[in-house]
Amino acid sequence: MKGSLIVVGFFALGCILGWAGEGQWLPQFLVSGSVTTYVLYLLMLQVGISIGSDKKLFEILCSIRPKLLLVPLATIVGTLTFSALVSLVLAKWSVFDCLAVGSGFAYYSLSSILITELKEASLGVQLAAELGTIALMANIMREVMALLFAPLFYKYFGKFAPISVGGATTMDTTLPIITKCCGKELVFVSIFHGVLVDFTVPLFVSFFCSL
Amino acid sequence: MFTVIGIMFIGLGLGLLLKRIQWLRHVSKTISYTIYLLLFLLGISVGANKEIVNNLGTLGWQAFILAFAGAIGSALAALIVYKCFFESKEVNNER
């Protein structure tokens, strides 16, 4: 928990700094996210080194079973079921609008762009942009939840929950925290889950936008 | 996305080759520091995004409900899968 709080602290500090310094003294390269990409690369290199230097690597590799396909399936079914239920609370949006946002699976950049573009025909420019912004925020929030609360999800929902919550991000952004909290034996499950869910994002989003 | 996975596999190769070097054992510590830096940078780009900040009140709570529902829904489904298909078997496999 202490680790999570430190992470929250750094995130909040970044938010304040970004908000206060945007367009003024804050260098553009920090805002655009290009540095983030390189830091992510650095992180992945370290994650690779930590896995490679692990003596139990081959045991882990052999532990991947077809049954583990159930993990991405759980992610998709669970997310979509609960997203559909949200439409009962949010009267403004239809079931399919909510499903389109939910099927971003934390992949915020792609899902928000797709929704803004594809919903324009049925909702009009203004509402499509609003739903796109909601998709952006909801999926960023989901990624942040996956990053910050991975230990809590692990504790209360079992060892696969941090992976499922991470959605499409479990092979890059959230992989380090998942490795740290669930153990290295789940790293290949996490990557395989991320790749598979990532692949379904454009399919599901465009499908629900067309309904 | 594939660059990221590719870089991880390069690290994996390095880790395999340099297994015997002592300081590699401390890599989990530097991973934590890099995560802090990454979240700090993510915070900067979120805070600097005027579209998000200006609409935070009106659209933010709707987004939060959807994010929360998705997270809890998938966590519940993951719990069901774990309890039904994995837990009992793992207990047997242990030692």
PDB file of C-alpha atoms in Angstrom:
ATOM      1  CA  MET A   1       0.000   0.000   0.000  1.00  0.00           C
ATOM      2  CA  LYS A   2       2.849   2.379   0.799  1.00  0.00           C
ATOM      3  CA  GLY A   3       4.220   1.821  -2.699  1.00  0.00           C
ATOM      4  CA  SER A   4       0.842   2.716  -4.242  1.00  0.00           C
ATOM      5  CA  LEU A   5       0.642   5.930  -2.237  1.00  0.00           C
ATOM      6  CA  ILE A   6       4.069   6.989  -3.448  1.00  0.00           C
ATOM      7  CA  VAL A   7       2.898   6.300  -7.002  1.00  0.00           C
ATOM      8  CA  VAL A   8      -0.305   8.352  -6.411  1.00  0.00           C
ATOM      9  CA  GLY A   9       1.827  11.155  -5.011  1.00  0.00           C
ATOM     10  CA  PHE A  10       4.049  11.270  -8.079  1.00  0.00           C
ATOM     11  CA  PHE A  11       1.014  11.196 -10.376  1.00  0.00           C
ATOM     12  CA  ALA A  12      -0.720  14.026  -8.478  1.00  0.00           C
ATOM     13  CA  LEU A  13       2.458  16.086  -8.467  1.00  0.00           C
ATOM     14  CA  GLY A  14       2.727  15.611 -12.221  1.00  0.00           C
ATOM     15  CA  CYS A  15      -0.920  16.659 -12.693  1.00  0.00           C
ATOM     16  CA  ILE A  16      -0.427  19.877 -10.742  1.00  0.00           C
ATOM     17  CA  LEU A  17       2.796  20.672 -12.541  1.00  0.00           C
ATOM     18  CA  GLY A  18       1.243  19.988 -15.945  1.00  0.00           C
ATOM     19  CA  TRP A  19      -1.818  22.064 -15.145  1.00  0.00           C
ATOM     20  CA  ALA A  20       0.160  25.006 -13.782  1.00  0.00           C
ATOM     21  CA  GLY A  21       2.918  25.053 -16.348  1.00  0.00           C
ATOM     22  CA  GLU A  22       1.148  24.207 -19.592  1.00  0.00           C
ATOM     23  CA  GLY A  23       1.870  26.765 -22.321  1.00  0.00           C
ATOM     24  CA  GLN A  24       4.211  28.662 -19.998  1.00  0.00           C
ATOM     25  CA  TRP A  25       7.440  27.432 -18.529  1.00  0.00           C
ATOM     26  CA  LEU A  26       6.826  23.737 -19.027  1.00  0.00           C
ATOM     27  CA  PRO A  27       8.837  22.394 -21.970  1.00  0.00           C
ATOM     28  CA  GLN A  28       6.641  20.996 -24.746  1.00  0.00           C
ATOM     29  CA  PHE A  29       8.479  17.666 -24.907  1.00  0.00           C
ATOM     30  CA  LEU A  30       7.276  16.861 -21.383  1.00  0.00           C
ATOM     31  CA  VAL A  31       3.648  17.590 -22.286  1.00  0.00           C
ATOM     32  CA  SER A  32       3.528  15.751 -25.602  1.00  0.00           C
ATOM     33  CA  GLY A  33       4.372  12.420 -24.026  1.00  0.00           C
ATOM     34  CA  SER A  34       7.384  11.671 -26.212  1.00  0.00           C
ATOM     35  CA  VAL A  35       9.656  11.405 -23.169  1.00  0.00           C
ATOM     36  CA  THR A  36       7.119   9.082 -21.567  1.00  0.00           C
ATOM     37  CA  THR A  37       7.609   6.690 -24.459  1.00  0.00           C
ATOM     38  CA  TYR A  38      11.367   6.524 -23.892  1.00  0.00           C
ATOM     39  CA  VAL A  39      10.960   6.096 -20.136  1.00  0.00           C
ATOM     40  CA  LEU A  40       8.562   3.274 -20.919  1.00  0.00           C
ATOM     41  CA  TYR A  41      11.240   1.693 -23.136  1.00  0.00           C
ATOM     42  CA  LEU A  42      13.742   2.003 -20.323  1.00  0.00           C
ATOM     43  CA  LEU A  43      11.275   0.374 -17.984  1.00  0.00           C
ATOM     44  CA  MET A  44      10.631  -2.478 -20.390  1.00  0.00           C
ATOM     45  CA  LEU A  45      14.346  -3.096 -20.789  1.00  0.00           C
ATOM     46  CA  GLN A  46      14.650  -3.454 -17.015  1.00  0.00           C
ATOM     47  CA  VAL A  47      11.617  -5.699 -16.853  1.00  0.00           C
ATOM     48  CA  GLY A  48      13.206  -7.856 -19.569  1.00  0.00           C
ATOM     49  CA  ILE A  49      16.488  -8.029 -17.667  1.00  0.00           C
ATOM     50  CA  SER A  50      14.707  -8.999 -14.449  1.00  0.00           C
ATOM     51  CA  ILE A  51      12.830 -11.793 -16.230  1.00  0.00           C
ATOM     52  CA  GLY A  52      15.881 -12.983 -18.186  1.00  0.00           C
ATOM     53  CA  SER A  53      18.106 -13.170 -15.136  1.00  0.00           C
ATOM     54  CA  ASP A  54      15.437 -15.136 -13.282  1.00  0.00           C
ATOM     55  CA  LYS A  55      16.495 -18.731 -12.795  1.00  0.00           C
ATOM     56  CA  LYS A  56      12.940 -20.039 -13.000  1.00  0.00           C
ATOM     57  CA  LEU A  57      12.278 -18.601 -16.484  1.00  0.00           C
ATOM     58  CA  PHE A  58      11.802 -21.929 -18.232  1.00  0.00           C
ATOM     59  CA  GLU A  59       9.514 -23.286 -15.564  1.00  0.00           C
ATOM     60  CA  ILE A  60       7.338 -20.212 -16.133  1.00  0.00           C
ATOM     61  CA  LEU A  61       7.331 -20.679 -19.903  1.00  0.00           C
ATOM     62  CA  CYS A  62       6.170 -24.265 -19.538  1.00  0.00           C
ATOM     63  CA  SER A  63       3.334 -23.214 -17.253  1.00  0.00           C
ATOM     64  CA  ILE A  64       1.363 -21.483 -20.038  1.00  0.00           C
ATOM     65  CA  ARG A  65      -1.692 -23.601 -20.699  1.00  0.00           C
ATOM     66  CA  PRO A  66      -4.609 -23.170 -23.138  1.00  0.00           C
ATOM     67  CA  LYS A  67      -6.827 -22.752 -20.102  1.00  0.00           C
ATOM     68  CA  LEU A  68      -5.238 -19.330 -19.601  1.00  0.00           C
ATOM     69  CA  LEU A  69      -7.295 -18.080 -22.557  1.00  0.00           C
ATOM     70  CA  LEU A  70     -10.034 -17.799 -19.939  1.00  0.00           C
ATOM     71  CA  VAL A  71      -8.276 -14.736 -18.476  1.00  0.00           C
ATOM     72  CA  PRO A  72      -8.735 -12.432 -21.523  1.00  0.00           C
ATOM     73  CA  LEU A  73     -12.223 -13.890 -21.929  1.00  0.00           C
ATOM     74  CA  ALA A  74     -13.051 -12.884 -18.338  1.00  0.00           C
ATOM     75  CA  THR A  75     -11.703  -9.378 -19.021  1.00  0.00           C
ATOM     76  CA  ILE A  76     -13.909  -8.918 -22.061  1.00  0.00           C
ATOM     77  CA  VAL A  77     -17.104 -10.468 -20.641  1.00  0.00           C
ATOM     78  CA  GLY A  78     -16.768  -8.739 -17.247  1.00  0.00           C
ATOM     79  CA  THR A  79     -16.016  -5.314 -18.687  1.00  0.00           C
ATOM     80  CA  LEU A  80     -18.785  -5.397 -21.270  1.00  0.00           C
ATOM     81  CA  THR A  81     -21.445  -6.719 -18.860  1.00  0.00           C
ATOM     82  CA  PHE A  82     -20.773  -3.981 -16.296  1.00  0.00           C
ATOM     83  CA  SER A  83     -20.425  -1.261 -18.949  1.00  0.00           C
ATOM     84  CA  ALA A  84     -23.847  -2.211 -20.304  1.00  0.00           C
ATOM     85  CA  LEU A  85     -25.289  -1.961 -16.778  1.00  0.00           C
ATOM     86  CA  VAL A  86     -23.932   1.601 -16.475  1.00  0.00           C
ATOM     87  CA  SER A  87     -26.332   2.736 -19.197  1.00  0.00           C
ATOM     88  CA  LEU A  88     -29.129   2.224 -16.645  1.00  0.00           C
ATOM     89  CA  VAL A  89     -27.519   4.955 -14.512  1.00  0.00           C
ATOM     90  CA  LEU A  90     -26.380   7.308 -17.271  1.00  0.00           C
ATOM     91  CA  ALA A  91     -29.669   8.165 -18.980  1.00  0.00           C
ATOM     92  CA  LYS A  92     -27.924  10.347 -21.532  1.00  0.00           C
ATOM     93  CA  TRP A  93     -26.132   7.458 -23.208  1.00  0.00           C
ATOM     94  CA  SER A  94     -27.477   4.285 -24.806  1.00  0.00           C
ATOM     95  CA  VAL A  95     -26.307   0.746 -23.992  1.00  0.00           C
ATOM     96  CA  PHE A  96     -24.149   0.738 -27.115  1.00  0.00           C
ATOM     97  CA  ASP A  97     -22.557   4.104 -26.270  1.00  0.00           C
ATOM     98  CA  CYS A  98     -21.517   2.704 -22.893  1.00  0.00           C
ATOM     99  CA  LEU A  99     -20.323  -0.553 -24.468  1.00  0.00           C
ATOM    100  CA  ALA A 100     -18.219   1.418 -26.964  1.00  0.00           C
ATOM    101  CA  VAL A 101     -16.501   3.313 -24.124  1.00  0.00           C
ATOM    102  CA  GLY A 102     -16.034   0.129 -22.080  1.00  0.00           C
ATOM    103  CA  SER A 103     -14.510  -1.784 -24.991  1.00  0.00           C
ATOM    104  CA  GLY A 104     -11.583   0.626 -24.978  1.00  0.00           C
ATOM    105  CA  PHE A 105     -10.114  -1.661 -22.256  1.00  0.00           C
ATOM    106  CA  ALA A 106      -7.851   1.182 -21.069  1.00  0.00           C
ATOM    107  CA  TYR A 107      -6.544   1.762 -24.600  1.00  0.00           C
ATOM    108  CA  TYR A 108      -7.561   5.418 -24.399  1.00  0.00           C
ATOM    109  CA  SER A 109      -5.898   6.973 -27.431  1.00  0.00           C
ATOM    110  CA  LEU A 110      -7.368   4.611 -29.992  1.00  0.00           C
ATOM    111  CA  SER A 111     -10.827   4.174 -28.447  1.00  0.00           C
ATOM    112  CA  SER A 112     -11.479   7.909 -27.998  1.00  0.00           C
ATOM    113  CA  ILE A 113     -10.445   8.717 -31.569  1.00  0.00           C
ATOM    114  CA  LEU A 114     -12.529   5.880 -33.000  1.00  0.00           C
ATOM    115  CA  ILE A 115     -15.591   6.870 -30.982  1.00  0.00           C
ATOM    116  CA  THR A 116     -15.359  10.571 -31.910  1.00  0.00           C
ATOM    117  CA  GLU A 117     -15.054   9.656 -35.583  1.00  0.00           C
ATOM    118  CA  LEU A 118     -17.570   6.826 -35.815  1.00  0.00           C
ATOM    119  CA  LYS A 119     -20.305   8.235 -33.591  1.00  0.00           C
ATOM    120  CA  GLU A 120     -20.518  11.492 -35.529  1.00  0.00           C
ATOM    121  CA  ALA A 121     -22.991  10.005 -38.015  1.00  0.00           C
ATOM    122  CA  SER A 122     -25.495   8.820 -35.414  1.00  0.00           C
ATOM    123  CA  LEU A 123     -25.005  11.279 -32.518  1.00  0.00           C
ATOM    124  CA  GLY A 124     -23.884  14.467 -34.260  1.00  0.00           C
ATOM    125  CA  VAL A 125     -20.562  16.306 -33.869  1.00  0.00           C
ATOM    126  CA  GLN A 126     -21.094  17.675 -30.355  1.00  0.00           C
ATOM    127  CA  LEU A 127     -22.290  14.488 -28.656  1.00  0.00           C
ATOM    128  CA  ALA A 128     -19.719  12.379 -30.495  1.00  0.00           C
ATOM    129  CA  ALA A 129     -16.948  14.648 -29.195  1.00  0.00           C
ATOM    130  CA  GLU A 130     -18.391  14.420 -25.679  1.00  0.00           C
ATOM    131  CA  LEU A 131     -18.530  10.635 -25.807  1.00  0.00           C
ATOM    132  CA  GLY A 132     -15.006  10.596 -27.220  1.00  0.00           C
ATOM    133  CA  THR A 133     -13.786  12.719 -24.295  1.00  0.00           C
ATOM    134  CA  ILE A 134     -15.574  10.416 -21.857  1.00  0.00           C
ATOM    135  CA  ALA A 135     -13.876   7.454 -23.552  1.00  0.00           C
ATOM    136  CA  LEU A 136     -10.503   9.166 -23.221  1.00  0.00           C
ATOM    137  CA  MET A 137     -10.987   9.926 -19.538  1.00  0.00           C
ATOM    138  CA  ALA A 138     -12.657   6.627 -18.627  1.00  0.00           C
ATOM    139  CA  ASN A 139      -9.888   4.603 -20.224  1.00  0.00           C
ATOM    140  CA  ILE A 140      -7.116   6.749 -18.725  1.00  0.00           C
ATOM    141  CA  MET A 141      -8.817   6.308 -15.351  1.00  0.00           C
ATOM    142  CA  ARG A 142      -8.973   2.577 -15.889  1.00  0.00           C
ATOM    143  CA  GLU A 143      -5.262   2.475 -16.670  1.00  0.00           C
ATOM    144  CA  VAL A 144      -4.518   4.601 -13.616  1.00  0.00           C
ATOM    145  CA  MET A 145      -6.721   2.311 -11.474  1.00  0.00           C
ATOM    146  CA  ALA A 146      -4.835  -0.696 -12.835  1.00  0.00           C
ATOM    147  CA  LEU A 147      -1.515   0.969 -11.996  1.00  0.00           C
ATOM    148  CA  LEU A 148      -2.432   2.255  -8.562  1.00  0.00           C
ATOM    149  CA  PHE A 149      -4.714  -0.424  -7.174  1.00  0.00           C
ATOM    150  CA  ALA A 150      -3.087  -3.560  -8.574  1.00  0.00           C
ATOM    151  CA  PRO A 151      -2.190  -4.741  -5.042  1.00  0.00           C
ATOM    152  CA  LEU A 152      -5.777  -4.219  -3.854  1.00  0.00           C
ATOM    153  CA  PHE A 153      -7.263  -6.070  -6.824  1.00  0.00           C
ATOM    154  CA  TYR A 154      -4.754  -8.853  -6.202  1.00  0.00           C
ATOM    155  CA  LYS A 155      -5.750  -9.083  -2.576  1.00  0.00           C
ATOM    156  CA  TYR A 156      -9.531  -9.057  -2.970  1.00  0.00           C
ATOM    157  CA  PHE A 157     -10.135 -10.523  -6.451  1.00  0.00           C
ATOM    158  CA  GLY A 158      -7.350 -13.075  -6.863  1.00  0.00           C
ATOM    159  CA  LYS A 159      -4.153 -13.226  -8.873  1.00  0.00           C
ATOM    160  CA  PHE A 160      -5.696 -12.633 -12.307  1.00  0.00           C
ATOM    161  CA  ALA A 161      -7.641  -9.502 -11.349  1.00  0.00           C
ATOM    162  CA  PRO A 162      -4.770  -6.986 -11.821  1.00  0.00           C
ATOM    163  CA  ILE A 163      -4.300  -8.401 -15.338  1.00  0.00           C
ATOM    164  CA  SER A 164      -8.009  -8.203 -16.197  1.00  0.00           C
ATOM    165  CA  VAL A 165      -8.305  -4.661 -14.871  1.00  0.00           C
ATOM    166  CA  GLY A 166      -5.269  -3.647 -16.933  1.00  0.00           C
ATOM    167  CA  GLY A 167      -7.134  -4.605 -20.103  1.00  0.00           C
ATOM    168  CA  ALA A 168      -5.198  -3.859 -23.280  1.00  0.00           C
ATOM    169  CA  THR A 169      -2.265  -2.310 -21.413  1.00  0.00           C
ATOM    170  CA  THR A 170      -0.967  -5.447 -19.715  1.00  0.00           C
ATOM    171  CA  MET A 171       1.807  -6.038 -22.255  1.00  0.00           C
ATOM    172  CA  ASP A 172       3.323  -2.569 -21.874  1.00  0.00           C
ATOM    173  CA  THR A 173       2.312   0.185 -19.415  1.00  0.00           C
ATOM    174  CA  THR A 174       0.900  -1.943 -16.624  1.00  0.00           C
ATOM    175  CA  LEU A 175       3.198  -4.953 -17.156  1.00  0.00           C
ATOM    176  CA  PRO A 176       5.839  -3.804 -14.657  1.00  0.00           C
ATOM    177  CA  ILE A 177       3.351  -3.295 -11.846  1.00  0.00           C
ATOM    178  CA  ILE A 178       1.637  -6.615 -12.612  1.00  0.00           C
ATOM    179  CA  THR A 179       5.000  -8.396 -12.584  1.00  0.00           C
ATOM    180  CA  LYS A 180       5.779  -6.751  -9.297  1.00  0.00           C
ATOM    181  CA  CYS A 181       2.489  -7.537  -7.627  1.00  0.00           C
ATOM    182  CA  CYS A 182       1.416 -10.905  -9.119  1.00  0.00           C
ATOM    183  CA  GLY A 183       4.860 -12.429  -9.528  1.00  0.00           C
ATOM    184  CA  LYS A 184       7.044 -13.150 -12.516  1.00  0.00           C
ATOM    185  CA  GLU A 185       5.248 -16.399 -13.322  1.00  0.00           C
ATOM    186  CA  LEU A 186       2.315 -14.388 -14.666  1.00  0.00           C
ATOM    187  CA  VAL A 187       4.382 -12.172 -16.958  1.00  0.00           C
ATOM    188  CA  PHE A 188       3.718 -14.195 -20.078  1.00  0.00           C
ATOM    189  CA  VAL A 189       0.021 -14.516 -19.233  1.00  0.00           C
ATOM    190  CA  SER A 190       0.000 -10.735 -18.877  1.00  0.00           C
ATOM    191  CA  ILE A 191       1.691 -10.120 -22.244  1.00  0.00           C
ATOM    192  CA  PHE A 192      -0.442 -12.634 -24.055  1.00  0.00           C
ATOM    193  CA  HIS A 193      -3.572 -11.158 -22.433  1.00  0.00           C
ATOM    194  CA  GLY A 194      -2.556  -7.612 -23.432  1.00  0.00           C
ATOM    195  CA  VAL A 195      -1.847  -8.513 -27.046  1.00  0.00           C
ATOM    196  CA  LEU A 196      -5.146 -10.352 -27.396  1.00  0.00           C
ATOM    197  CA  VAL A 197      -7.307  -7.683 -25.725  1.00  0.00           C
ATOM    198  CA  ASP A 198      -5.452  -4.925 -27.598  1.00  0.00           C
ATOM    199  CA  PHE A 199      -6.376  -6.611 -30.827  1.00  0.00           C
ATOM    200  CA  THR A 200     -10.080  -6.681 -29.928  1.00  0.00           C
ATOM    201  CA  VAL A 201     -10.288  -2.933 -29.105  1.00  0.00           C
ATOM    202  CA  PRO A 202     -10.762  -1.592 -32.672  1.00  0.00           C
ATOM    203  CA  LEU A 203     -13.084  -4.498 -33.467  1.00  0.00           C
ATOM    204  CA  PHE A 204     -15.393  -4.016 -30.472  1.00  0.00           C
ATOM    205  CA  VAL A 205     -15.356  -0.196 -30.546  1.00  0.00           C
ATOM    206  CA  SER A 206     -16.317   0.003 -34.222  1.00  0.00           C
ATOM    207  CA  PHE A 207     -18.894  -2.754 -33.761  1.00  0.00           C
ATOM    208  CA  PHE A 208     -20.655  -0.967 -30.889  1.00  0.00           C
ATOM    209  CA  CYS A 209     -20.461   2.372 -32.702  1.00  0.00           C
ATOM    210  CA  SER A 210     -22.272   0.881 -35.680  1.00  0.00           C
ATOM    211  CA  LEU A 211     -25.250  -0.299 -33.593  1.00  0.00           C
TER     212      LEU A 211
ATOM    213  CA  MET B   1       3.321  -1.450 -29.081  1.00  0.00           C
ATOM    214  CA  PHE B   2       5.602  -3.985 -30.806  1.00  0.00           C
ATOM    215  CA  THR B   3       8.642  -1.784 -30.129  1.00  0.00           C
ATOM    216  CA  VAL B   4       7.842  -2.046 -26.436  1.00  0.00           C
ATOM    217  CA  ILE B   5       7.612  -5.838 -26.534  1.00  0.00           C
ATOM    218  CA  GLY B   6      10.752  -5.993 -28.695  1.00  0.00           C
ATOM    219  CA  ILE B   7      12.731  -3.941 -26.159  1.00  0.00           C
ATOM    220  CA  MET B   8      11.559  -6.212 -23.385  1.00  0.00           C
ATOM    221  CA  PHE B   9      12.849  -9.235 -25.269  1.00  0.00           C
ATOM    222  CA  ILE B  10      16.225  -7.500 -25.758  1.00  0.00           C
ATOM    223  CA  GLY B  11      16.324  -7.024 -21.983  1.00  0.00           C
ATOM    224  CA  LEU B  12      15.359 -10.653 -21.553  1.00  0.00           C
ATOM    225  CA  GLY B  13      18.299 -11.711 -23.728  1.00  0.00           C
ATOM    226  CA  LEU B  14      20.646  -9.440 -21.776  1.00  0.00           C
ATOM    227  CA  GLY B  15      19.340 -10.870 -18.523  1.00  0.00           C
ATOM    228  CA  LEU B  16      19.963 -14.422 -19.721  1.00  0.00           C
ATOM    229  CA  LEU B  17      23.511 -13.572 -20.814  1.00  0.00           C
ATOM    230  CA  LEU B  18      24.417 -11.579 -17.732  1.00  0.00           C
ATOM    231  CA  LYS B  19      22.758 -13.846 -15.201  1.00  0.00           C
ATOM    232  CA  ARG B  20      25.841 -14.127 -13.021  1.00  0.00           C
ATOM    233  CA  ILE B  21      26.413 -10.393 -12.547  1.00  0.00           C
ATOM    234  CA  GLN B  22      25.577  -9.466  -8.994  1.00  0.00           C
ATOM    235  CA  TRP B  23      24.048  -6.000  -9.458  1.00  0.00           C
ATOM    236  CA  LEU B  24      21.325  -7.326 -11.729  1.00  0.00           C
ATOM    237  CA  ARG B  25      19.637  -8.625  -8.595  1.00  0.00           C
ATOM    238  CA  HIS B  26      18.826  -5.006  -7.704  1.00  0.00           C
ATOM    239  CA  VAL B  27      16.944  -4.329 -10.919  1.00  0.00           C
ATOM    240  CA  SER B  28      13.555  -4.605  -9.157  1.00  0.00           C
ATOM    241  CA  LYS B  29      14.481  -1.526  -7.150  1.00  0.00           C
ATOM    242  CA  THR B  30      15.305   0.547 -10.225  1.00  0.00           C
ATOM    243  CA  ILE B  31      12.023  -0.704 -11.754  1.00  0.00           C
ATOM    244  CA  SER B  32      10.152   0.982  -8.886  1.00  0.00           C
ATOM    245  CA  TYR B  33      11.955   4.296  -9.463  1.00  0.00           C
ATOM    246  CA  THR B  34      11.199   4.148 -13.174  1.00  0.00           C
ATOM    247  CA  ILE B  35       7.508   3.528 -12.426  1.00  0.00           C
ATOM    248  CA  TYR B  36       7.448   6.669 -10.234  1.00  0.00           C
ATOM    249  CA  LEU B  37       8.986   8.699 -13.047  1.00  0.00           C
ATOM    250  CA  LEU B  38       6.535   7.292 -15.578  1.00  0.00           C
ATOM    251  CA  LEU B  39       3.506   8.143 -13.454  1.00  0.00           C
ATOM    252  CA  PHE B  40       4.886  11.628 -12.854  1.00  0.00           C
ATOM    253  CA  LEU B  41       5.194  12.160 -16.621  1.00  0.00           C
ATOM    254  CA  LEU B  42       1.713  10.712 -17.214  1.00  0.00           C
ATOM    255  CA  GLY B  43       0.411  13.197 -14.635  1.00  0.00           C
ATOM    256  CA  ILE B  44       2.053  16.079 -16.501  1.00  0.00           C
ATOM    257  CA  SER B  45       0.385  15.201 -19.793  1.00  0.00           C
ATOM    258  CA  VAL B  46      -3.001  14.729 -18.073  1.00  0.00           C
ATOM    259  CA  GLY B  47      -2.727  18.011 -16.160  1.00  0.00           C
ATOM    260  CA  ALA B  48      -1.612  19.890 -19.266  1.00  0.00           C
ATOM    261  CA  ASN B  49      -4.511  18.596 -21.387  1.00  0.00           C
ATOM    262  CA  LYS B  50      -6.952  21.526 -21.309  1.00  0.00           C
ATOM    263  CA  GLU B  51      -9.760  19.470 -22.830  1.00  0.00           C
ATOM    264  CA  ILE B  52      -9.617  17.068 -19.910  1.00  0.00           C
ATOM    265  CA  VAL B  53      -9.137  19.725 -17.206  1.00  0.00           C
ATOM    266  CA  ASN B  54     -11.938  22.040 -18.409  1.00  0.00           C
ATOM    267  CA  ASN B  55     -14.508  19.268 -18.740  1.00  0.00           C
ATOM    268  CA  LEU B  56     -13.398  17.378 -15.690  1.00  0.00           C
ATOM    269  CA  GLY B  57     -16.496  18.257 -13.697  1.00  0.00           C
ATOM    270  CA  THR B  58     -19.190  17.575 -16.246  1.00  0.00           C
ATOM    271  CA  LEU B  59     -17.784  14.587 -18.088  1.00  0.00           C
ATOM    272  CA  GLY B  60     -15.410  13.305 -15.463  1.00  0.00           C
ATOM    273  CA  TRP B  61     -17.904  11.608 -13.210  1.00  0.00           C
ATOM    274  CA  GLN B  62     -19.553   9.791 -16.130  1.00  0.00           C
ATOM    275  CA  ALA B  63     -16.115   8.605 -17.192  1.00  0.00           C
ATOM    276  CA  PHE B  64     -15.368   7.560 -13.640  1.00  0.00           C
ATOM    277  CA  ILE B  65     -18.535   5.449 -13.392  1.00  0.00           C
ATOM    278  CA  LEU B  66     -17.659   3.708 -16.665  1.00  0.00           C
ATOM    279  CA  ALA B  67     -14.024   3.183 -15.649  1.00  0.00           C
ATOM    280  CA  PHE B  68     -15.021   1.867 -12.241  1.00  0.00           C
ATOM    281  CA  ALA B  69     -17.685  -0.452 -13.701  1.00  0.00           C
ATOM    282  CA  GLY B  70     -15.235  -1.842 -16.236  1.00  0.00           C
ATOM    283  CA  ALA B  71     -12.546  -2.392 -13.634  1.00  0.00           C
ATOM    284  CA  ILE B  72     -14.854  -4.050 -11.090  1.00  0.00           C
ATOM    285  CA  GLY B  73     -16.638  -6.118 -13.754  1.00  0.00           C
ATOM    286  CA  SER B  74     -13.407  -7.507 -15.142  1.00  0.00           C
ATOM    287  CA  ALA B  75     -11.989  -8.089 -11.649  1.00  0.00           C
ATOM    288  CA  LEU B  76     -15.123 -10.047 -10.671  1.00  0.00           C
ATOM    289  CA  ALA B  77     -14.957 -12.127 -13.855  1.00  0.00           C
ATOM    290  CA  ALA B  78     -11.252 -12.755 -13.193  1.00  0.00           C
ATOM    291  CA  LEU B  79     -12.110 -13.874  -9.652  1.00  0.00           C
ATOM    292  CA  ILE B  80     -14.733 -16.306 -10.972  1.00  0.00           C
ATOM    293  CA  VAL B  81     -12.275 -17.750 -13.510  1.00  0.00           C
ATOM    294  CA  TYR B  82      -9.588 -18.063 -10.840  1.00  0.00           C
ATOM    295  CA  LYS B  83     -11.880 -19.731  -8.280  1.00  0.00           C
ATOM    296  CA  CYS B  84     -13.511 -22.129 -10.750  1.00  0.00           C
ATOM    297  CA  PHE B  85     -10.592 -23.193 -12.925  1.00  0.00           C
ATOM    298  CA  PHE B  86      -7.281 -22.504 -11.193  1.00  0.00           C
ATOM    299  CA  GLU B  87      -7.333 -22.341  -7.420  1.00  0.00           C
ATOM    300  CA  SER B  88      -7.922 -25.989  -6.405  1.00  0.00           C
ATOM    301  CA  LYS B  89      -5.413 -27.277  -8.950  1.00  0.00           C
ATOM    302  CA  GLU B  90      -2.705 -24.931  -7.755  1.00  0.00           C
ATOM    303  CA  VAL B  91      -3.071 -26.085  -4.175  1.00  0.00           C
ATOM    304  CA  ASN B  92      -2.463 -29.660  -5.366  1.00  0.00           C
ATOM    305  CA  ASN B  93       0.539 -28.664  -7.428  1.00  0.00           C
ATOM    306  CA  GLU B  94       2.275 -27.015  -4.532  1.00  0.00           C
ATOM    307  CA  ARG B  95       4.910 -29.297  -3.131  1.00  0.00           C
TER     308      ARG B  95
END
